[in-house]
XYZ file of C-alpha atoms in Angstrom:
540
model
C 98.843 72.199 214.947
C 98.838 71.009 218.563
C 101.589 68.481 219.202
C 99.093 66.168 220.854
C 97.132 65.735 217.626
C 99.773 65.816 214.924
C 98.627 64.449 211.574
C 100.838 62.067 209.653
C 100.269 61.076 206.035
C 101.579 57.802 204.678
C 103.124 58.281 201.244
C 104.057 54.762 200.258
C 106.667 53.626 202.803
C 107.396 57.221 203.825
C 105.549 59.348 206.424
C 105.004 63.086 206.142
C 104.591 65.013 209.384
C 102.409 67.927 208.318
C 102.911 69.867 211.515
C 106.701 69.702 211.631
C 107.117 69.593 207.846
C 109.265 66.450 208.105
C 109.545 63.554 205.690
C 110.430 60.374 207.593
C 111.541 57.033 206.143
C 110.686 53.540 207.394
C 113.673 53.606 209.791
C 112.512 56.888 211.323
C 115.223 58.936 209.633
C 114.519 62.360 208.166
C 114.636 62.482 204.377
C 116.232 65.705 203.111
C 114.151 67.974 200.881
C 114.756 71.542 199.781
C 112.652 74.161 201.600
C 110.674 74.899 198.427
C 109.922 71.205 197.898
C 108.785 70.850 201.516
C 106.556 73.915 201.102
C 104.961 72.429 197.973
C 104.470 69.072 199.707
C 102.929 70.851 202.704
C 100.310 72.597 200.566
C 99.463 69.368 198.731
C 99.206 67.506 202.052
C 96.889 70.128 203.544
C 94.659 69.729 200.490
C 95.005 65.964 200.109
C 92.697 64.473 197.515
C 92.086 67.877 195.940
C 93.708 69.497 192.926
C 95.964 72.441 193.775
C 96.741 74.862 190.953
C 100.286 75.540 189.801
C 99.907 79.213 190.733
C 98.925 78.372 194.308
C 101.838 75.976 194.681
C 104.313 78.495 193.282
C 102.967 81.213 195.574
C 103.336 78.953 198.604
C 106.961 78.080 197.873
C 108.360 81.274 196.376
C 105.993 84.020 197.496
C 106.389 87.152 195.384
C 109.553 85.892 193.685
C 108.902 85.263 189.991
C 109.753 81.727 188.885
C 108.706 79.602 185.922
C 106.820 76.309 185.934
C 110.197 74.556 185.571
C 111.003 75.351 189.220
C 107.738 73.769 190.357
C 108.296 70.746 188.122
C 111.698 70.181 189.727
C 110.120 70.364 193.218
C 107.487 67.795 192.234
C 110.269 65.577 190.847
C 112.241 65.954 194.103
C 109.208 64.903 196.151
C 108.384 61.936 193.927
C 111.965 60.719 194.058
C 112.102 61.058 197.848
C 108.907 59.041 198.397
C 109.566 56.525 195.607
C 106.544 57.599 193.571
C 107.853 56.477 190.186
C 104.368 55.703 188.919
C 103.045 59.158 189.887
C 100.194 57.512 191.801
C 100.703 59.556 194.989
C 101.611 62.939 193.529
C 99.284 62.982 190.534
C 99.535 65.424 187.639
C 96.289 67.106 186.610
C 97.048 68.195 183.011
C 97.022 71.951 182.411
C 95.867 72.616 185.991
C 98.201 71.482 188.752
C 98.812 68.536 191.082
C 96.933 66.361 193.562
C 98.253 64.338 196.513
C 96.609 60.964 197.128
C 98.084 59.490 200.338
C 98.196 55.749 200.841
C 97.072 56.228 204.460
C 96.372 59.055 206.898
C 96.917 58.488 210.607
C 96.453 61.105 213.316
C 98.785 60.130 216.144
C 98.763 61.279 219.738
C 101.874 62.737 221.275
C 102.180 59.857 223.716
C 102.008 57.317 220.912
C 104.601 59.130 218.881
C 106.916 59.878 221.766
C 106.819 56.385 223.249
C 108.127 55.034 219.991
C 111.418 56.791 220.658
C 111.739 55.963 224.389
C 114.500 53.416 223.814
C 117.608 52.718 225.877
C 120.695 54.473 224.540
C 122.351 51.169 223.691
C 119.343 49.998 221.679
C 119.192 53.318 219.877
C 122.890 53.029 219.031
C 122.307 49.573 217.586
C 119.449 50.876 215.462
C 121.617 53.713 214.178
C 124.401 51.294 213.245
C 121.909 49.007 211.496
C 120.460 51.962 209.608
C 123.912 53.138 208.557
C 124.910 49.666 207.391
C 121.635 49.297 205.494
C 122.149 52.681 203.880
C 125.711 51.836 202.919
C 124.673 48.464 201.491
C 121.978 50.197 199.472
C 124.597 52.497 198.005
C 126.751 49.542 197.028
C 123.873 47.557 195.564
C 123.721 47.946 191.753
C 120.715 50.057 190.898
C 118.145 48.735 188.432
C 117.051 50.510 185.302
C 114.991 53.566 186.289
C 111.493 53.949 184.927
C 112.891 56.649 182.646
C 116.451 57.853 181.979
C 117.668 60.150 184.754
C 120.539 62.623 184.603
C 122.222 65.429 186.508
C 124.540 68.047 185.027
C 127.269 68.733 187.564
C 128.884 72.199 187.622
C 131.634 72.333 185.036
C 135.125 73.082 186.331
C 136.667 76.422 185.352
C 140.351 75.689 184.702
C 142.036 79.067 185.012
C 143.543 81.454 187.540
C 141.431 84.167 185.912
C 137.928 83.857 187.341
C 136.450 86.661 185.214
C 134.916 84.073 182.861
C 133.754 81.713 185.605
C 130.180 82.951 185.170
C 130.191 81.406 181.708
C 131.257 78.033 183.080
C 128.294 77.948 185.464
C 126.074 79.256 182.691
C 127.003 76.347 180.422
C 126.004 73.790 183.070
C 122.722 75.543 183.848
C 121.875 76.066 180.197
C 122.436 72.385 179.406
C 120.144 71.479 182.316
C 117.454 73.822 181.013
C 117.656 72.377 177.509
C 117.609 68.796 178.778
C 114.521 69.595 180.837
C 112.551 70.293 177.673
C 112.713 66.629 176.672
C 109.701 64.710 178.012
C 111.508 61.382 178.257
C 114.185 62.456 180.748
C 114.210 63.043 184.472
C 116.619 65.944 185.019
C 117.830 67.042 188.444
C 117.709 70.789 188.974
C 120.903 72.837 188.790
C 120.265 73.915 192.363
C 120.682 70.324 193.568
C 123.500 69.412 191.204
C 125.530 72.489 192.158
C 125.709 71.255 195.752
C 128.442 68.933 194.489
C 130.780 71.647 193.263
C 134.342 70.525 194.068
C 132.970 67.420 195.795
C 135.448 64.654 196.574
C 132.750 62.018 196.328
C 132.843 59.334 193.671
C 130.473 59.863 190.757
C 128.580 56.736 191.786
C 127.965 58.215 195.242
C 126.826 61.548 193.827
C 124.468 59.778 191.436
C 123.040 57.748 194.319
C 122.544 60.914 196.376
C 120.717 62.618 193.524
C 118.763 59.533 192.492
C 120.033 59.455 188.904
C 121.860 57.036 186.649
C 123.766 59.380 184.352
C 126.060 62.284 185.230
C 127.404 64.912 182.860
C 130.724 66.415 183.870
C 133.065 68.779 182.083
C 135.388 71.721 182.223
C 136.045 75.063 180.570
C 139.630 76.164 179.929
C 140.642 79.530 178.411
C 143.444 79.115 175.862
C 144.612 82.485 174.503
C 141.598 83.912 172.631
C 139.612 80.684 172.729
C 137.685 78.597 175.224
C 138.208 74.834 175.244
C 135.141 73.011 176.577
C 135.081 69.292 177.289
C 132.075 67.242 178.360
C 131.510 63.584 179.138
C 128.495 61.487 180.054
C 129.027 58.661 182.545
C 126.735 55.727 183.278
C 127.343 55.466 187.015
C 125.969 51.924 187.268
C 129.092 50.605 185.572
C 131.424 53.614 185.436
C 131.546 53.606 181.645
C 131.838 56.835 179.671
C 128.883 56.720 177.276
C 129.848 59.820 175.316
C 132.545 62.517 175.328
C 133.114 65.573 173.179
C 135.364 68.625 172.971
C 134.350 72.070 171.719
C 136.430 75.143 170.898
C 134.825 78.601 171.015
C 135.973 82.143 170.438
C 136.200 84.145 173.677
C 134.883 87.213 171.871
C 131.515 85.568 171.247
C 130.951 83.649 174.461
C 127.411 84.675 175.358
C 126.127 84.411 171.803
C 127.195 80.784 171.432
C 126.383 79.580 174.950
C 122.764 78.646 174.239
C 123.534 77.045 170.868
C 126.312 74.981 172.420
C 124.203 73.802 175.344
C 121.347 73.005 172.963
C 123.593 70.808 170.803
C 125.038 69.025 173.825
C 121.544 68.440 175.236
C 120.291 66.903 171.994
C 123.318 64.610 171.752
C 122.922 63.535 175.367
C 119.252 62.683 174.890
C 120.137 60.512 171.912
C 122.952 58.730 173.749
C 120.955 58.165 176.931
C 117.883 56.893 175.063
C 120.081 54.634 172.907
C 121.656 53.067 175.997
C 118.253 52.647 177.635
C 116.583 51.174 174.556
C 119.451 48.687 174.099
C 118.878 47.549 177.683
C 115.140 47.326 177.102
C 115.628 45.015 174.123
C 117.773 42.669 176.222
C 115.011 41.726 178.687
C 111.604 40.158 178.333
C 108.617 42.437 177.709
C 106.985 41.270 180.942
C 109.740 43.003 182.929
C 109.352 46.372 181.280
C 107.654 49.474 182.611
C 105.412 51.516 180.367
C 108.254 53.861 179.502
C 110.615 51.019 178.702
C 107.969 49.492 176.421
C 107.828 52.799 174.577
C 111.609 52.817 174.203
C 111.532 49.275 172.876
C 108.989 50.336 170.264
C 111.341 52.914 168.749
C 112.310 53.382 166.038
C 110.041 50.975 164.151
C 110.917 49.772 160.653
C 108.626 51.411 158.102
C 106.978 48.159 157.040
C 103.791 46.372 158.041
C 105.356 43.947 160.527
C 107.606 46.549 162.127
C 104.878 49.141 162.648
C 102.365 46.593 163.922
C 104.923 45.166 166.359
C 105.684 48.676 167.620
C 101.979 49.361 168.089
C 101.581 46.178 170.121
C 104.254 47.428 172.531
C 102.617 50.857 172.687
C 99.220 49.284 173.376
C 100.758 47.411 176.300
C 102.355 50.614 177.563
C 98.984 52.373 177.393
C 97.338 49.457 179.216
C 99.864 49.933 182.038
C 99.618 53.726 181.952
C 96.450 54.941 180.149
C 97.427 58.615 180.448
C 100.897 58.160 178.931
C 100.938 61.043 176.438
C 104.110 59.943 174.655
C 102.721 56.470 173.938
C 99.553 57.926 172.393
C 101.631 60.357 170.300
C 103.894 57.637 168.922
C 100.942 55.368 168.163
C 99.357 58.200 166.164
C 102.527 58.498 164.079
C 102.735 54.741 163.491
C 99.104 54.440 162.408
C 99.560 57.376 160.056
C 102.580 55.634 158.504
C 100.498 52.477 158.030
C 97.922 54.601 156.200
C 100.403 56.694 154.208
C 102.316 53.716 152.875
C 99.233 51.526 152.301
C 100.494 48.961 154.807
C 97.324 48.563 156.892
C 94.690 45.920 156.215
C 92.040 48.623 156.708
C 93.380 52.023 155.633
C 90.354 53.975 156.862
C 90.629 52.381 160.296
C 94.370 53.130 160.475
C 93.710 56.805 159.788
C 90.854 56.871 162.300
C 93.144 55.366 164.934
C 95.858 57.912 164.133
C 93.431 60.799 164.611
C 92.070 59.324 167.852
C 95.521 58.780 169.344
C 96.686 62.284 168.441
C 93.523 63.819 169.898
C 93.972 61.780 173.078
C 97.582 62.925 173.423
C 96.631 66.601 173.142
C 93.721 66.147 175.555
C 96.085 64.628 178.109
C 98.771 67.280 177.757
C 98.519 70.299 175.496
C 102.120 71.152 176.305
C 103.480 67.928 174.774
C 105.686 68.643 171.782
C 105.348 65.017 170.669
C 101.568 65.415 170.492
C 101.857 68.506 168.287
C 104.400 66.654 166.155
C 101.890 63.850 165.563
C 99.061 66.281 164.824
C 101.148 68.167 162.278
C 101.778 64.986 160.292
C 98.045 64.218 160.157
C 97.362 67.813 159.101
C 99.869 67.523 156.262
C 99.359 64.038 154.852
C 95.735 63.214 155.685
C 94.145 66.663 155.462
C 96.689 68.454 153.249
C 96.145 71.473 155.481
C 99.579 73.062 155.220
C 98.671 76.086 157.320
C 97.483 73.994 160.264
C 100.416 71.612 159.900
C 102.788 74.573 160.054
C 101.020 75.963 163.133
C 101.171 72.674 165.034
C 104.784 71.994 164.089
C 105.770 75.526 165.089
C 104.011 74.987 168.427
C 105.932 71.774 168.986
C 109.228 73.498 168.236
C 108.284 76.354 170.528
C 107.836 73.847 173.355
C 111.020 71.942 172.525
C 113.308 73.906 170.214
C 115.966 71.179 170.561
C 114.065 68.403 168.824
C 115.944 67.672 165.620
C 113.271 65.240 164.384
C 110.733 68.068 164.276
C 113.283 70.215 162.438
C 113.405 67.540 159.730
C 109.599 67.493 159.580
C 109.605 71.275 159.272
C 112.031 71.014 156.356
C 109.779 68.474 154.623
C 106.648 70.560 155.194
C 108.309 73.682 153.780
C 109.467 71.621 150.797
C 105.848 70.739 150.028
C 104.959 74.427 150.419
C 107.477 75.461 147.728
C 109.625 77.266 150.320
C 112.771 75.468 149.260
C 115.434 77.788 150.703
C 113.849 77.628 154.154
C 113.519 73.858 153.819
C 117.248 73.506 153.126
C 118.054 75.700 156.117
C 115.943 73.514 158.404
C 117.468 70.243 157.205
C 120.970 71.650 157.734
C 119.994 72.826 161.193
C 118.600 69.393 162.071
C 121.794 67.611 161.040
C 123.873 70.134 162.978
C 121.666 69.622 166.031
C 121.743 65.818 165.764
C 124.988 64.822 164.018
C 124.461 61.122 164.870
C 121.046 61.165 163.239
C 119.073 58.094 162.096
C 118.997 57.042 158.455
C 115.483 58.378 157.841
C 116.939 61.895 157.933
C 118.530 61.069 154.562
C 115.083 60.135 153.234
C 113.631 63.531 154.103
C 116.803 65.359 153.083
C 116.610 63.677 149.678
C 113.110 65.068 149.139
C 114.139 68.582 150.218
C 117.214 68.499 147.980
C 115.142 67.296 145.032
C 112.467 69.998 145.242
C 115.238 72.573 145.739
C 116.813 71.522 142.430
C 119.818 69.743 143.982
C 119.146 66.580 141.963
C 122.562 64.923 142.226
C 122.708 65.463 145.981
C 119.160 64.116 146.204
C 120.276 60.899 144.506
C 123.150 60.447 146.978
C 120.861 60.986 149.991
C 118.158 58.710 148.533
C 120.575 55.833 148.058
C 121.714 56.133 151.686
C 118.100 55.863 152.796
C 117.264 53.073 150.347
C 120.099 50.951 151.728
C 118.022 50.645 154.918
C 114.435 51.142 153.699
C 114.867 48.709 150.842
C 111.207 48.325 149.855
C 110.274 52.014 149.988
C 108.255 53.308 147.031
C 108.533 56.856 148.355
C 112.344 56.911 148.183
C 112.239 55.407 144.703
C 109.872 58.170 143.577
C 112.446 60.730 144.703
C 115.062 58.854 142.662
C 112.730 58.777 139.641
C 112.212 62.533 139.865
C 115.911 63.306 140.349
C 117.060 61.087 137.470
C 114.197 62.386 135.325
C 115.220 65.994 135.899
C 118.766 65.036 134.898
C 117.492 63.281 131.747
C 118.644 59.887 133.023
C 115.496 58.013 132.015
C 116.978 54.531 132.012
C 117.699 54.881 135.737
C 114.305 56.475 136.361
C 112.509 53.612 134.632
C 114.526 51.047 136.604
C 113.249 52.482 139.885
C 109.686 52.587 138.514
C 109.949 48.890 137.629
C 111.173 48.126 141.162
C 108.144 49.909 142.632
C 105.715 47.919 140.476
C 107.481 44.673 141.306
C 107.205 45.349 145.056
C 103.717 46.903 144.833
C 101.842 45.441 141.819
C 98.731 47.488 142.653
C 100.620 50.786 142.806
C 98.703 53.752 141.362
C 99.663 57.410 141.479
C 96.081 58.342 142.325
C 96.170 56.389 145.608
C 99.837 56.517 146.542
C 100.411 60.231 145.995
C 99.021 60.829 149.499
C 102.713 60.813 150.425
C 103.255 63.882 148.233
C 100.888 66.661 149.380
C 102.306 69.475 147.240
C 100.706 72.823 148.006
C 101.341 74.180 144.503
C 99.220 72.263 141.925
C 101.668 73.203 139.153
C 104.579 71.639 141.041
C 102.490 68.547 141.783
C 101.573 68.206 138.111
C 105.244 68.466 137.128
C 106.178 65.526 139.346
C 103.235 63.435 138.170
C 104.461 63.860 134.605
C 107.925 62.653 135.611
C 106.438 59.575 137.289
C 104.205 58.805 134.300
C 107.103 59.155 131.886
C 109.092 56.648 133.953
C 106.217 54.157 133.687
C 104.143 54.553 136.853
C 100.397 54.181 136.140
C 97.707 56.663 137.153
């Protein structure tokens, strides 16, 4: 482009010089972006207002080099962070297709107009530089507010050894954790490429976090000790310097590569839980009017499984959707909540609750067919509303393919397989879920109790049920598991006590209407449990 007719695009408070491929802030300073991110931004800018496919963007930034969509996603995240596009209103995602740039203003500028802006005396320029530096420094010192969604960078782990032959594993751990974290929709994760620029950095963690535009940093080290590797990791909230979580792992050196992915997967799942817990606790401490759509979603979770709790959660989700109509996660969670209202007969209008659940799940998939949360919601409707075990299995498997780290879906898989009379597999999945998410919520015990019961582990089922019942005190479903377990053990006095408690809490309880929570695939198995419930005193 001729320098006399250079085209600038206004992206919020930031200008993009399309000709020189420069991103310039309000003070006239260049904003650093990786070459690939600048290339992606350049293509979007040259096609402003039009959708550009993922393939075209990847080709423009990487040429013939093969990369995955994750690399493009990180570039888009870099650009959005640089221009302050937290609401994704400038760089817009077009689901399943690509991205579109919608500038806030476009202004062709002549060379004389541009150049005259910088014709300042040296002393004045020096003053401006000092002011800019002071402003930048003050911004670094200013406590950052809660980001629109939790943000994290995994710094390169330190390899503590004179022997560098295993150093590749140390880098691999950091990169693998980043990859696994990136599969969670609710996190903003800085790419390893950016995070690795701080290898051996002398900067404070707070400074590094500010540079990368994140709140949380994961640091750690790997130390060979004889035939073992000692790995430590800690998560720091850089806004206050507190260590949110720390853990130590010991691995055999002979099996390093085999365990690397499992280890990083477990760490990633734990980090997601800890980060979301910290964020949701913050969200509950402020008024709803101050919350972004994402923070409203966090505040809605996890809802108590009762009428008031689920309705209150749905009110928050409705507000989130009003702020961000295309928020896939909010639609997915609302589908799950409405299904729970239907399953447990807690809605005023059961048919309407189920209709709403179906509509929300369909909307979530339409918005993003790569959302594991959407497939999770669909699978529950398939199982409980339609009793279509094959479709439920397909959708749950798809969700786990997208995010193999999600322990909640592992629990749902265990429950589904329990209803399909695949008890051994169900037990394997519940064990895997607990291993993946050792600090799991109480509802895991609820599902584990069911799996243990159908697998014939009646005494263990009773123990798990009582843990769940201590929290979900009015649950008829948990009490039915207890009735079945005690019935199988011949402990009918206990079984009848739990049946009486159900009828006291739910006077209109009938097996014919409430057994929607028990979609057994095998009619013989279903009949067996109905007989146990009848014998304990539950009416048809």
